[in-house]
């Protein structure tokens, strides 16, 4: 139906061989760069002494230099308190990555188990699992976060753990639980009648044994494909909640709360306060999604409107 | 049978939604200090708790809330003392209008590009669409909104330079968009009919006002559309390419029908259900999902209302918005399901 000229064909072939891999490689190296930043975060000041890079204490205000534009002393400028944005943006990488990772692992892990269990048991267990998914997913993510903060935000029930961070992790895991449950269930449902399951049953393996040893490994590919996407999504949720003042309290570096600081300044032309933290969010989300070959499977309608 | 089944499920889900929302926001120790402050005597606190029914067991409280909810009573704001239902009636149309125009913008870019990408994968427009989708997925909506405000509102009046060789003065330009301060710039809103300012102004015959309202809508709508449109683009692309590869399209071609006829009669018609389905879901989702964009543009919708309630520890407000948004989503989902069932005979066995 469509005719292809030889030139076009050659171009398509070249792209198939080189094109996508180059793009993906760039994105993956970008991710490892972000990971590197997350690792060195707390020692950024020490590193600044070895290589010529203007880094400062991310928490020490400089009252003589508030809202100064990007310069040689402050590469990304300073905010209202005179805090150096370059340093803070780097230090914040670890905060955002860690919270996203913990939240996704917690909620995703439970979701996988529940999904495998539901697809093994079927019947009413499956039905209840699906209803739970339906109910949780009918709450808009950010409103769910707001409600959680309304409930838990002022309670000091997490002991030594920072309250805002704990609630953020709970919110992220609550969002991820149904995503993983659904995905795992849809992969495993056809396997319930498979011969190896029958064999395992005959061999006397219990239900949890079958779920753990035979079901979950079969969904590994799906879980791994979902993992980077949900981490990216989690970063956006963390930043979004911090943007409305929930989660990480302002003097601590976090991308969303840094954007919040700059939100009122941007109509006065002080763009750098918000632009750089936001650019780091974009970079990390973009690099993370590079890990999923199946980036089509987005998390839901308007999935990333965080 | 199917219908009865779905209605029962709908009722159960709605009840669960209200229950979860209720328990989450009520599980705080005492919301009293939040509304009264700390410097009040025990007696006043006790009296207020009695008034608000907080001494009852939580099940009784839930029952009271539920029965009031069914009568359209969502409680009273503890700060402004205005019934929450009244506030929501004012703010929901603002959100709905923004979300509606978001979908309009998405229908302008995401769906045509998706159709094109499905028809000709690897083409220039397909790549443009994929690029926009990648961008929209990676960028946080609130940050994109701020960027737009800076580039299109703040910057144009400050562009002022002369191109040296040809001696051409450039700028200053007027701001392309209004300041991010809500639905209208200090003008009285039109008489309330639908709550959509653009429509109300047209009903009142005031074209200037309608334009003003539209002008204020564009940036929030474009921001939300760029970030919520990617799934629409991708679903359209998949649906079109699947329809194109199907046997009925091959059959249509073999009848000797023209390309255009097949495209409209077979490809687009068969590709539309999943797309419309997703569009409806996106609408339902964005009612509560556009919170941050509302905050950025000071849009007086239910999202900013929830944030306001949160900031003031006004939990009835938060609870009401959460429940309203979730209920709208669930009901839309239900309607979409019904329509699909009515349209597709294959689902009826």
XYZ file of C-alpha atoms in Angstrom, chain B residues 25-241:
217
model
C -9.466 12.890 56.781
C -11.174 12.100 60.088
C -8.434 9.927 61.491
C -6.624 12.994 62.816
C -6.649 13.161 66.589
C -8.588 16.356 67.038
C -9.389 18.700 64.203
C -10.607 21.023 66.938
C -7.330 22.739 67.697
C -7.041 23.486 64.051
C -10.317 25.366 64.018
C -10.075 26.962 67.473
C -6.387 27.442 68.083
C -4.604 26.185 71.184
C -5.367 29.056 73.519
C -8.914 28.135 74.470
C -10.332 26.588 77.606
C -11.299 22.930 77.945
C -14.947 23.901 78.260
C -15.038 25.617 74.872
C -13.277 22.692 73.242
C -15.691 20.276 74.842
C -18.667 22.336 73.715
C -17.375 22.590 70.180
C -16.663 18.871 70.013
C -20.226 18.212 71.108
C -21.493 20.649 68.488
C -19.520 19.007 65.717
C -20.515 15.540 66.834
C -16.907 14.511 67.362
C -17.717 12.686 70.589
C -19.789 10.115 68.768
C -18.161 6.870 67.628
C -16.659 7.156 64.143
C -19.299 4.862 62.654
C -22.052 7.184 63.821
C -20.096 10.166 62.492
C -19.767 8.431 59.155
C -23.455 7.648 59.045
C -24.281 11.294 59.791
C -21.878 12.443 57.107
C -23.260 9.994 54.576
C -26.899 10.904 55.166
C -26.037 14.596 54.928
C -24.013 13.929 51.786
C -26.966 12.255 50.131
C -28.998 15.372 50.825
C -26.310 17.506 49.222
C -24.936 18.767 52.534
C -21.142 18.636 52.584
C -20.653 20.402 55.888
C -19.599 23.963 56.617
C -16.187 25.488 56.116
C -14.643 26.044 59.530
C -12.855 29.141 58.350
C -15.288 31.026 56.141
C -18.442 29.545 57.708
C -19.916 29.142 54.222
C -21.514 25.775 53.396
C -19.007 23.737 51.431
C -21.639 22.703 48.898
C -22.234 26.368 47.964
C -18.531 26.983 47.457
C -18.193 23.856 45.353
C -21.154 24.869 43.200
C -19.253 28.076 42.423
C -15.847 26.474 41.900
C -16.679 23.274 40.080
C -17.711 25.104 36.869
C -14.350 26.920 36.861
C -12.514 23.600 36.980
C -14.878 21.999 34.482
C -14.389 24.861 32.034
C -10.623 24.597 32.274
C -10.702 20.827 31.805
C -13.128 21.125 28.919
C -10.834 23.520 27.080
C -7.898 21.271 27.913
C -9.658 18.509 26.003
C -10.416 20.909 23.166
C -6.701 21.710 22.905
C -5.845 17.999 23.052
C -8.300 17.313 20.247
C -6.485 19.933 18.209
C -2.996 18.484 18.557
C -2.957 14.983 20.032
C -5.632 13.325 17.965
C -4.722 14.595 14.468
C -1.074 13.816 15.153
C -2.064 10.411 16.486
C -4.097 9.644 13.357
C -1.251 10.786 11.171
C 1.283 8.772 13.163
C -0.919 5.703 12.859
C -1.304 6.162 9.119
C 2.321 6.881 8.452
C 4.624 5.663 11.223
C 8.107 7.087 11.030
C 6.920 10.179 9.175
C 7.813 13.689 10.202
C 4.496 14.382 11.928
C 4.661 11.034 13.721
C 8.018 12.046 15.092
C 6.754 15.459 16.089
C 3.901 13.816 17.959
C 6.186 11.326 19.680
C 8.506 14.158 20.657
C 5.643 16.175 22.118
C 4.413 13.088 23.960
C 7.873 12.428 25.414
C 8.119 16.045 26.468
C 4.638 16.111 27.967
C 5.305 12.994 29.984
C 8.593 14.274 31.384
C 7.618 17.807 32.266
C 5.750 18.653 35.489
C 2.595 20.592 34.610
C 3.073 23.237 37.277
C 6.585 23.998 36.120
C 5.488 24.188 32.487
C 2.781 26.662 33.545
C 5.349 28.852 35.291
C 7.557 28.705 32.216
C 4.678 29.819 29.999
C 3.872 32.669 32.385
C 7.457 33.851 32.240
C 7.880 33.537 28.478
C 4.469 34.751 27.316
C 3.350 37.160 30.029
C 6.474 38.581 31.631
C 8.958 38.615 28.786
C 7.253 40.218 25.749
C 6.908 43.745 27.262
C 10.581 43.612 28.221
C 11.966 42.698 24.822
C 13.529 45.888 23.621
C 16.549 45.978 21.361
C 17.662 47.174 17.957
C 19.013 44.869 15.254
C 22.290 46.644 14.371
C 22.771 46.338 10.612
C 19.255 46.976 9.371
C 18.510 49.338 12.276
C 15.251 47.637 13.152
C 13.769 48.206 16.587
C 12.309 45.046 18.083
C 9.686 45.214 20.820
C 8.482 45.979 23.358
C 5.476 43.805 22.708
C 2.284 43.654 24.727
C 2.041 40.570 26.963
C 0.679 37.706 24.885
C -1.365 36.389 27.779
C -2.931 37.907 30.892
C -1.331 37.718 34.340
C -1.993 34.384 36.050
C -4.661 35.732 38.342
C -7.764 33.703 37.682
C -10.583 33.603 35.204
C -11.037 37.300 34.414
C -8.846 40.335 34.894
C -10.822 42.479 37.331
C -13.944 42.479 35.186
C -17.347 41.506 36.563
C -18.228 37.955 35.599
C -21.258 37.375 33.374
C -24.631 36.403 34.831
C -24.434 32.781 35.956
C -26.232 30.348 33.683
C -23.891 27.452 33.038
C -20.952 28.633 35.145
C -18.700 28.536 32.056
C -17.683 32.196 31.695
C -17.154 31.880 27.951
C -20.620 30.425 27.403
C -22.320 32.753 29.891
C -20.771 35.800 28.256
C -21.980 34.642 24.848
C -25.469 34.095 26.258
C -25.355 37.625 27.652
C -24.250 38.772 24.194
C -20.996 40.247 25.499
C -18.339 39.192 23.000
C -15.564 41.195 24.613
C -16.130 39.391 27.885
C -16.244 36.021 26.162
C -12.915 36.765 24.515
C -11.483 37.917 27.847
C -12.560 34.649 29.478
C -11.147 32.604 26.613
C -7.878 34.537 26.738
C -7.493 33.672 30.415
C -8.267 30.026 29.671
C -5.718 29.391 26.957
C -2.534 29.083 29.003
C -3.895 26.771 31.715
C -5.615 24.667 29.066
C -2.507 24.381 26.896
C -0.371 23.530 29.924
C -2.720 20.778 31.044
C -3.207 19.527 27.517
C 0.507 19.133 26.847
C 0.932 17.081 30.007
C -2.282 15.061 29.823
C -2.432 14.653 26.034
C 0.352 12.084 25.472
C -1.799 9.041 26.342
C -4.439 10.343 23.913
C -1.840 10.666 21.173
C -0.514 7.170 21.767
C -3.884 5.511 22.016
C -5.014 7.195 18.805
C -1.872 6.072 17.042
C -2.258 2.474 18.172
C -5.978 2.396 17.393
C -5.482 3.783 13.894
C -2.604 1.491 13.007
